[in-house]
XYZ file of C-alpha atoms in Angstrom:
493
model
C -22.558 30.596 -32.183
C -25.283 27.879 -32.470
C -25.037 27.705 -35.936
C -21.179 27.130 -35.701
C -22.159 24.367 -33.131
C -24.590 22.851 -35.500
C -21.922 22.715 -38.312
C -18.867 21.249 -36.143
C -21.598 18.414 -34.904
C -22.218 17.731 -38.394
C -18.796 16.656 -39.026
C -18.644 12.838 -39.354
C -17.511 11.863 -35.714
C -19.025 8.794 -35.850
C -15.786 7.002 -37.738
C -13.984 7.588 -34.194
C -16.987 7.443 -31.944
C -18.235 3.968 -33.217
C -15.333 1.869 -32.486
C -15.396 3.485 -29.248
C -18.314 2.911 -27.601
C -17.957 -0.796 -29.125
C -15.291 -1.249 -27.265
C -15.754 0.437 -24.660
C -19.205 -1.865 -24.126
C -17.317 -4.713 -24.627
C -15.352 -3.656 -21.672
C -18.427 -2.947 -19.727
C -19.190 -6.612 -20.760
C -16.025 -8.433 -19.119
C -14.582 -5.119 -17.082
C -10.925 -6.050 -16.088
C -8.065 -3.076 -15.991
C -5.977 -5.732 -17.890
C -8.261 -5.229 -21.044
C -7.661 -1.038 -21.039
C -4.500 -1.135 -23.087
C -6.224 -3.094 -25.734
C -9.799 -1.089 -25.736
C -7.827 1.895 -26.860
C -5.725 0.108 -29.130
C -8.443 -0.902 -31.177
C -10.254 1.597 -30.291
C -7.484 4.142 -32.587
C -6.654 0.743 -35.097
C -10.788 0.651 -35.904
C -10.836 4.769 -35.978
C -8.282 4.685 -38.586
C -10.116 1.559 -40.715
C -13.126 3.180 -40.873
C -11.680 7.044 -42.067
C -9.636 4.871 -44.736
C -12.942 2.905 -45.741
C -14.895 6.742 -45.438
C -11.971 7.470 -47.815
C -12.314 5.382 -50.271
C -16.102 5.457 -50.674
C -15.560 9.071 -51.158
C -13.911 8.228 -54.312
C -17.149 6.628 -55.545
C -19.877 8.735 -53.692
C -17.947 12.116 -54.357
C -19.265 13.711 -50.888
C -17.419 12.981 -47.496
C -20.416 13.283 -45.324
C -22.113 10.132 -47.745
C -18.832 8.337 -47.647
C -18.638 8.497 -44.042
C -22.640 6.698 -43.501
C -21.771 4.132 -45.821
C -18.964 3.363 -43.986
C -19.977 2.919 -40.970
C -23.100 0.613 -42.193
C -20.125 -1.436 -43.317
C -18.695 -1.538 -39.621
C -22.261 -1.617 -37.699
C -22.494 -5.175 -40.070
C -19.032 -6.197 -38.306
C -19.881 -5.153 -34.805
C -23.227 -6.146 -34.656
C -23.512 -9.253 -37.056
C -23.282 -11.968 -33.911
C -25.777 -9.792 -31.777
C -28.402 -10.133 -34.707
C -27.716 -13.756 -35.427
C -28.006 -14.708 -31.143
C -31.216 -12.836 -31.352
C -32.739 -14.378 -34.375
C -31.730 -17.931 -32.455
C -33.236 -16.789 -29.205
C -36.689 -15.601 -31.064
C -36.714 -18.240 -33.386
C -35.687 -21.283 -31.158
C -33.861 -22.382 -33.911
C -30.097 -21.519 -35.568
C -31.871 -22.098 -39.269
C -32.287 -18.362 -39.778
C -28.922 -17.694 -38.126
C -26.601 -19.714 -39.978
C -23.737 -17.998 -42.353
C -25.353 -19.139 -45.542
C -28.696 -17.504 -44.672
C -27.723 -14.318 -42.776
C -24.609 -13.826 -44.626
C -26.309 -12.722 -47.954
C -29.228 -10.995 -46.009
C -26.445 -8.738 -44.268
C -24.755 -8.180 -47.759
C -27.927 -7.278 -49.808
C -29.057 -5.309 -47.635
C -25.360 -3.132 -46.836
C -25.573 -2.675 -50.901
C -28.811 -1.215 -50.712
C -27.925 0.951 -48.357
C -25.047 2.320 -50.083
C -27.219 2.703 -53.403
C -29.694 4.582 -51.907
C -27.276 7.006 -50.098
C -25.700 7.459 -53.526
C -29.271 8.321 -55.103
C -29.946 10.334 -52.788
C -30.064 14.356 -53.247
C -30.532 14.765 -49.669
C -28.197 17.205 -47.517
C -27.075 14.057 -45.010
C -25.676 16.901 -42.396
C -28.823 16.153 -39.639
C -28.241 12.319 -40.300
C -24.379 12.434 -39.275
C -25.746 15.185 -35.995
C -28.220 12.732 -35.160
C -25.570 9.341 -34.989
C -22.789 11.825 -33.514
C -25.388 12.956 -30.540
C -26.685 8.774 -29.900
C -23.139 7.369 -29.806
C -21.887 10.049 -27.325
C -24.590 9.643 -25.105
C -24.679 6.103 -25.362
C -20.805 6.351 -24.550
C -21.841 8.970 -21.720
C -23.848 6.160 -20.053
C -21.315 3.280 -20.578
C -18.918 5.536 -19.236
C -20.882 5.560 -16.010
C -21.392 1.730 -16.015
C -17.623 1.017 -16.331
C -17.064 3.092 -13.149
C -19.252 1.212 -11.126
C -18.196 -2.116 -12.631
C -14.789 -0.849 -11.870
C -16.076 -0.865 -8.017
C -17.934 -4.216 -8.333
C -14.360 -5.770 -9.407
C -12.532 -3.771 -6.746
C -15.299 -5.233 -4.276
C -15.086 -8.420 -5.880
C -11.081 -8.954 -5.305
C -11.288 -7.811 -1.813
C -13.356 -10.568 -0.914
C -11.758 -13.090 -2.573
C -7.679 -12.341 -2.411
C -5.737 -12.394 0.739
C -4.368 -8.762 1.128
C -0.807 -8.393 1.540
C -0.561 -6.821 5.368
C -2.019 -10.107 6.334
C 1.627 -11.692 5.749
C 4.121 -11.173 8.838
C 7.682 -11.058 7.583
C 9.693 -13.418 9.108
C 13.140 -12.657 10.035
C 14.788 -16.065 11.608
C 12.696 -18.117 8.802
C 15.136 -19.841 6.022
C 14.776 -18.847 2.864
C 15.028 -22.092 0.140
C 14.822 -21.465 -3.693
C 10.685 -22.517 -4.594
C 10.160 -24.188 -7.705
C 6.337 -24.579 -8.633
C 5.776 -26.975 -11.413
C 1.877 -27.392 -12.893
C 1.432 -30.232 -15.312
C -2.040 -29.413 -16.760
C -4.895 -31.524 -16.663
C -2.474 -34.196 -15.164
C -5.659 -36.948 -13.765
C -5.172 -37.843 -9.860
C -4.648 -42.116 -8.917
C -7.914 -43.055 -8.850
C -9.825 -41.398 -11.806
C -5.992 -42.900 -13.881
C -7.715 -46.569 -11.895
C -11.370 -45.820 -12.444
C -11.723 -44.126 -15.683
C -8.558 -45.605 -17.725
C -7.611 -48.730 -15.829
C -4.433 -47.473 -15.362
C -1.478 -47.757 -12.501
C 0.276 -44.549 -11.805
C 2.314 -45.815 -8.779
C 5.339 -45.983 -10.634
C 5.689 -41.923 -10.211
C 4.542 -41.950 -6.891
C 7.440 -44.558 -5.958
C 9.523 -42.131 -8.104
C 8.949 -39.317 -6.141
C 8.318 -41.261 -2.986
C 12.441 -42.172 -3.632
C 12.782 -38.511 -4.209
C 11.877 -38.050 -0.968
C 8.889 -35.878 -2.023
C 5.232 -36.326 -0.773
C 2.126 -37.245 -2.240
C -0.849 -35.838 -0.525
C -3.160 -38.757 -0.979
C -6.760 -38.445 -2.608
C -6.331 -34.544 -3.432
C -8.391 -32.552 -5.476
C -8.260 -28.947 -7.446
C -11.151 -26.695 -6.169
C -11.856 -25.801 -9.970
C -12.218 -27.921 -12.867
C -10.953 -25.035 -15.633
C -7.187 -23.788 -15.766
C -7.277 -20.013 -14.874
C -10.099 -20.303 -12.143
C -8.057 -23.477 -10.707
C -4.719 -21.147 -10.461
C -6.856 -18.145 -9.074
C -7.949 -19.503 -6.492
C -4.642 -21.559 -6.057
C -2.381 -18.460 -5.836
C -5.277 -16.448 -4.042
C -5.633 -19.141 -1.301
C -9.128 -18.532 -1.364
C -12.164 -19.532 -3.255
C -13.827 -17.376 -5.982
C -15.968 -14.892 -5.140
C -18.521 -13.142 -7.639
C -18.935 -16.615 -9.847
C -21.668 -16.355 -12.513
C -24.878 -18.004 -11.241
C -25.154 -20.646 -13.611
C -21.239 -21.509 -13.035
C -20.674 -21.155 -16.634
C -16.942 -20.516 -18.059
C -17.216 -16.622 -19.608
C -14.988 -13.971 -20.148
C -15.537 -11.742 -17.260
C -14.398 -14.449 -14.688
C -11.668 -15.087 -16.552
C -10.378 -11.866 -16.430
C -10.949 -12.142 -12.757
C -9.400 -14.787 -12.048
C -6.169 -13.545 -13.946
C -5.944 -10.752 -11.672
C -6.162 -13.008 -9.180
C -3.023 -14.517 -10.282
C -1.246 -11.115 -12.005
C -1.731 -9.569 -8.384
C -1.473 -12.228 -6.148
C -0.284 -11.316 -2.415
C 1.331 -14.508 -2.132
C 4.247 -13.567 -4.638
C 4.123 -10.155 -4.037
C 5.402 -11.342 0.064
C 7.985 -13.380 -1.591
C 9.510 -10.552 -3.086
C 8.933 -7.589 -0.794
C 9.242 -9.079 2.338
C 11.406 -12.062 2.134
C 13.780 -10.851 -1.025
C 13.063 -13.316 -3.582
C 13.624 -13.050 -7.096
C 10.103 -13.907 -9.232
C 10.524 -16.328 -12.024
C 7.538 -16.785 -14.083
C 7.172 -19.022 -17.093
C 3.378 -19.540 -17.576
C 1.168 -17.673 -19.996
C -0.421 -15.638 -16.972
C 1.026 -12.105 -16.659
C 2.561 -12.063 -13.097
C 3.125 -9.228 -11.287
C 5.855 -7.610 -13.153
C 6.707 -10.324 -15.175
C 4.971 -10.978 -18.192
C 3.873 -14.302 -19.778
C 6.457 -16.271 -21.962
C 3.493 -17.513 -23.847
C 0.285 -17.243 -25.199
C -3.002 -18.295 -24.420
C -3.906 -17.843 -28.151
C -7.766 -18.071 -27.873
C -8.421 -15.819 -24.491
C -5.980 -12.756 -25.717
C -7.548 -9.642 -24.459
C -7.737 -8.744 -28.062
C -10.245 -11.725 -28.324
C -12.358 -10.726 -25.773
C -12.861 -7.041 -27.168
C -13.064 -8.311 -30.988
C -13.668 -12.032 -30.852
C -17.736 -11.215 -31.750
C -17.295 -9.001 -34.584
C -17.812 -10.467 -37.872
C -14.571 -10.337 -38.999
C -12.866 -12.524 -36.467
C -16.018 -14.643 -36.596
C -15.180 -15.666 -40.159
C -11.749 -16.016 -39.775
C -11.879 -18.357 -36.855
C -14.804 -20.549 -38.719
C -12.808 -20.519 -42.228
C -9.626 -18.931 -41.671
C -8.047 -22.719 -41.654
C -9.184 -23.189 -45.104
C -7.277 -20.601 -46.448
C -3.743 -21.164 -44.888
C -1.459 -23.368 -45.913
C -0.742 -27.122 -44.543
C 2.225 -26.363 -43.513
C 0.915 -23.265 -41.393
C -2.024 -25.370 -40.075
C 0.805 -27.670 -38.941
C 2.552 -25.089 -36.819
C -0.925 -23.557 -35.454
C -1.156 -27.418 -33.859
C 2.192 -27.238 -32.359
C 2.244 -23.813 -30.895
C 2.045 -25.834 -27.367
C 4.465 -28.103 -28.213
C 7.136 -25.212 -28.931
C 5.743 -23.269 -25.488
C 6.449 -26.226 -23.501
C 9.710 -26.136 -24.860
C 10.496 -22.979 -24.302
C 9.158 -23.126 -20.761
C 11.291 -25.730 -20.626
C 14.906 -24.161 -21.487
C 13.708 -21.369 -19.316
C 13.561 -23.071 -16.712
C 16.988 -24.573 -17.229
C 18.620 -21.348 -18.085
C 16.950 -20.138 -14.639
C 18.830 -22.657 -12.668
C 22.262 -21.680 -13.932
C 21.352 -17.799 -12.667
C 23.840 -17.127 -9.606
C 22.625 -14.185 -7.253
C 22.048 -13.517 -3.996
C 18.553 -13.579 -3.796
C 16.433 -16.876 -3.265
C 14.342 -17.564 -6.266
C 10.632 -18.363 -6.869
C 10.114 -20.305 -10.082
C 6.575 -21.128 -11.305
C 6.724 -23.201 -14.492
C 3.649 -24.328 -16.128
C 3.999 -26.933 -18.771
C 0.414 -27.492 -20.779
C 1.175 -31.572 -20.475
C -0.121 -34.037 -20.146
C -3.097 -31.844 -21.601
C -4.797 -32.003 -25.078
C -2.525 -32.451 -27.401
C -1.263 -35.664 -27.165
C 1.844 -35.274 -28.573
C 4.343 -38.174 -27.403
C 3.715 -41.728 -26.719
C 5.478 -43.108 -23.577
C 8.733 -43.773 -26.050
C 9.200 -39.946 -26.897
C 8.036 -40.582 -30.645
C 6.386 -37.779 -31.683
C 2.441 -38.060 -32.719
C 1.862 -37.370 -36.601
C 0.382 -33.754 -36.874
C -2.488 -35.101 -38.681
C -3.665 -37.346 -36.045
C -4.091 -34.004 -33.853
C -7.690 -33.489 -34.146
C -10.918 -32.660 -32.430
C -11.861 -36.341 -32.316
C -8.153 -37.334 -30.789
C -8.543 -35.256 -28.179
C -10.996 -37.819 -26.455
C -8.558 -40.836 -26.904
C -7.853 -42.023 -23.631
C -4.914 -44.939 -24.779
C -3.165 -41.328 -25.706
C -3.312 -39.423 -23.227
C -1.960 -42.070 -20.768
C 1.121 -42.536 -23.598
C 1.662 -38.907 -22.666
C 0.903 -38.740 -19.125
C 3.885 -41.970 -19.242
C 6.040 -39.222 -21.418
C 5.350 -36.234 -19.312
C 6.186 -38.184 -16.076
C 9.730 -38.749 -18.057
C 9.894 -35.176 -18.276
C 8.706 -34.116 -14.458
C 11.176 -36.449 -12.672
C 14.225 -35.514 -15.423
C 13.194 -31.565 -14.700
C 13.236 -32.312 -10.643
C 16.615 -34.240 -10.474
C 18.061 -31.349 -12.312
C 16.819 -29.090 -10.069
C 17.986 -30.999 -6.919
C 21.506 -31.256 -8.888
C 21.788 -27.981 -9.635
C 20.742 -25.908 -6.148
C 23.213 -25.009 -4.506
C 21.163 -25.667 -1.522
C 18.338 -27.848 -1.131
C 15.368 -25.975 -3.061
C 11.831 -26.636 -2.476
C 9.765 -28.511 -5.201
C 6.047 -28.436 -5.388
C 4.384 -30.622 -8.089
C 0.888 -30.111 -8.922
C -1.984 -29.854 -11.591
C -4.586 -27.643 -11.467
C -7.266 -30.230 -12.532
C -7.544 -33.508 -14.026
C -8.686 -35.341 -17.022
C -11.535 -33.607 -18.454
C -12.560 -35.201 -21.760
C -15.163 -37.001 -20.087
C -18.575 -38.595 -21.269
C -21.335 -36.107 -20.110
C -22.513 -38.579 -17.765
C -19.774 -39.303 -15.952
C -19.334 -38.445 -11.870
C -17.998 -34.716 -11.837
C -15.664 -35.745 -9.075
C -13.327 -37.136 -11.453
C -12.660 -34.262 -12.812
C -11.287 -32.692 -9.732
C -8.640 -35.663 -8.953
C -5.210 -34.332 -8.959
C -1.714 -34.567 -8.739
C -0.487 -32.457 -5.723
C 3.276 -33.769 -4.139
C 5.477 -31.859 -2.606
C 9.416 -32.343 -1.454
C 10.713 -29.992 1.765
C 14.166 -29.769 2.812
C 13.119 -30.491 5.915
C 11.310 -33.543 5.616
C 8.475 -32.555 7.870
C 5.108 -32.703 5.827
C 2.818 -32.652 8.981
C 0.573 -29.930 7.325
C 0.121 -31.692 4.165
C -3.007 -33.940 5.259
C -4.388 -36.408 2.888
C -7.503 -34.663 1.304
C -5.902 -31.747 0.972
C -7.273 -29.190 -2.225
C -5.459 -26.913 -4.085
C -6.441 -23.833 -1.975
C -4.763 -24.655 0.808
C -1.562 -25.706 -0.126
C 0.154 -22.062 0.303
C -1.785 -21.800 3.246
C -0.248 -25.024 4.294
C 3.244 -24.041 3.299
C 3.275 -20.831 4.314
C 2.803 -21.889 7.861
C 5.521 -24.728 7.671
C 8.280 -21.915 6.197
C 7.141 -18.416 7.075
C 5.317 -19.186 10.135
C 2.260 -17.792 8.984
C -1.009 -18.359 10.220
C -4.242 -18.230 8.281
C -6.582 -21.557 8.617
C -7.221 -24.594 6.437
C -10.608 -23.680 4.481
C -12.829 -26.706 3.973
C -12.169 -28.722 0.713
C -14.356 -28.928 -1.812
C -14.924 -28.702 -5.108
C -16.445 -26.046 -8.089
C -17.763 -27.654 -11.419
C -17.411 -24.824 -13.624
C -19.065 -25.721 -17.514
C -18.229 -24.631 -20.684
């Protein structure tokens, strides 16, 4: 019996049991359940590599059990390759030792040397595979442990930040208008447009002002980064759990997009008051997926975006694609605006019963720039790193995208069969700022707002992002949570 134990823990586990506990640490890393699907995904898809790479060094080593080692010294070099470089920076002080053209051929020399003496060898490598089989399941024992209680930390962690849902109080005499939510990212507030760009932005206040919308005077978002700005926004609430430092990273990310993916505010909407969810936004929401992508914070990033592989490809990979692919790569948010766009005018033309709630987030007048204030389009090449800081373009598009916004809203008016409610906001504004500059620029915002009614008492100059479902909610649904206090998070890269 123990020597048929012995022999089935020989077998060359490892090829599966690697790329899961990789994963499975990188999920103890950034724990979300949104990331589960795509731990066991590549979980299987880096299983299957490495049998297929056992297989073929088989061919040239002529003993499976050899094959299999060599193999995964090949995939420890993938996995591990940025943990060795961060810790030769960290010891060193320095990113000399670190860089590609040093570590690179260290990494390779040493993988072929390896390989050539597990070749020479005329050992019986049986305790060797025992030995890596027995470490990686206890090390996957342990993270196995450590996910469960990060599972309760995040449980923990939501509860104190999102409102639950049998806090809202369904209201039975309340109207029920169609809700359109429009978010114009990074769109910069009045006075950092005056104080930063020398630029008046009255002309779409007046706009909407004729509109009969209203402008909530010197507001700010509570967040200076996207997804924690519209986490907080839908939870009406600020962020609990933040990193000390207050430094962007994965695992608040994935937080916050819960936030948003489970929001109570939505979820009322629809149970309560029989609305019909519209999303088009690259957050999943509820049960309605993203229409695009958020191309570098896929889930499949987060699990594989350290591994050498992905590494290379990110730092190189634009050398070896065409021009004419590298021209499409720059205007993948030019084509998801537009989509988000006909969506949202295909959504108006949908005739049911049910009020809707439309949430539309165009990624304008953010990074890239790609209109002046005419509509001519800006050449593909001029779409760089360096552009990205140009203020004289970003107010061209801000001009554009305020085309756009007021186009989108009288088609909306013109199209509702009854008077819908429009709320017009950003979740943060300009950021492409000089290191020095006052942080409370980047927090000035566009937050306006148009009510059938016409009664805009709750909307108090000041007001944040965080409490403008609070403040709605009360005017519609007769809800009653407080205002929080306004104030603002800077969150760095």
């Amino acid at each position: 019996m123990k020597n048929k134990f012995i022999q089935i823990l020989s077998i060359p586990f490892f090829l599966a049991l690697l790329p899961l506990f990789y994963f499975q640490h990188r999920l103890l890393e950034n724990y979300a359940p949104s990331l589960f699907p795509d731990f066991l995904k590549l979980s299987i898809l880096y299983s299957g590599i490495l049998i297929l790479i056992a297989g073929l060094f088989s061919l040239y080593l002529r003993n499976f059990s050899k094959a299999s080692l060599a193999a995964i010294v090949l995939m420890a070099a993938d996995f591990f390759y940025s943990s060795v470089q961060d810790l030769l920076a960290n010891i060193t002080g320095s990113s000399v030792l670190s860089k590609y053209s040093i570590l690179l051929p260290v990494f390779f020399i040493t993988i072929l040397l390896i390989i050539r003496s597990i070749k020479k060898s005329t050992k019986d490598f049986s305790s060797v595979c025992r030995y890596v089989n027995l470490l990686l399941l206890i090390l996957i024992v342990i993270d196995i442990v450590q996910v469960l209680q990060s599972k309760q930390r995040f449980q923990s962690r939501l509860k104190n930040t999102a409102i639950p849902y049998s806090q809202f109080t369904k209201c039975d005499t309340c109207s029920r208008p169609d809700i359109f939510l429009l978010v114009v990212d990074e769109y910069a507030g009045n006075q950092e447009l005056k104080d930063i760009f020398n630029s008046d932005n009255t002309i779409l206040d007046s706009s909407l002002n004729q509109r009969g919308f209203h402008t909530v005077k010197y507001s700010s978002s509570n967040y200076n980064s996207t997804v924690y700005s519209m986490g907080s926004f839908f939870s009406m609430n600020y962020l609990a759990g933040l990193n000390e430092k207050l430094t962007e990273n994965y695992k608040d990310i994935l937080f916050c997009r819960e936030l948003i993916n489970n929001n109570a505010f939505t979820k009322y909407l629809q149970s309560a008051m029989g609305y019909e969810i519209y999303n088009f936004s690259f957050f999943d929401f509820g049960d309605q997926r993203r229409v695009v992508q958020n191309i570098l914070t896929t889930n499949t990033n987060i699990l594989a975006g350290n591994t050498l592989f992905h590494k290379l490809n990110y730092t190189f990979g634009a050398r070896l694609v065409s021009r004419k692919k590298i021209e499409k790569i720059k205007l993948t948010e030019l084509v998801d605006n537009q989509k988000i766009e006909t969506l949202l005018k295909e959504s108006l033309d949908v005739d049911n019963r049910k009020p809707k709630f439309v949430y539309a987030h165009f990624n304008m007048p953010h990074w890239p720039y790609f209109f002046d204030s005419a509509g001519i389009q800006t050449p593909v090449d001029s779409l760089t790193e360096t552009y990205k800081t140009n203020k004289k373009a970003y107010i061209q598009y801000l001009k554009y995208s305020n085309n756009k916004i007021l186009n989108l809203i009288d088609e909306i008016k013109q199209k509702s069969k009854n008077p819908p409610v429009i709320m017009l906001i950003s979740d943060h504004g300009f950021r492409q700022l000089p290191p020095d500059t006052d942080k409370k620029y980047y927090f000035m915002n566009l937050n306006s707002i148009f009510l059938p009614s016409g009664k805009y008492a709750t909307f108090y100059d000041g007001m944040s992002n965080v409490n403008l479902l609070r403040a709605y909610l009360k005017h519609q649904f007769n809800q009653s949570w407080p205002m929080l206090p306004d104030s603002s998070i800077f969150i760095k890269d």
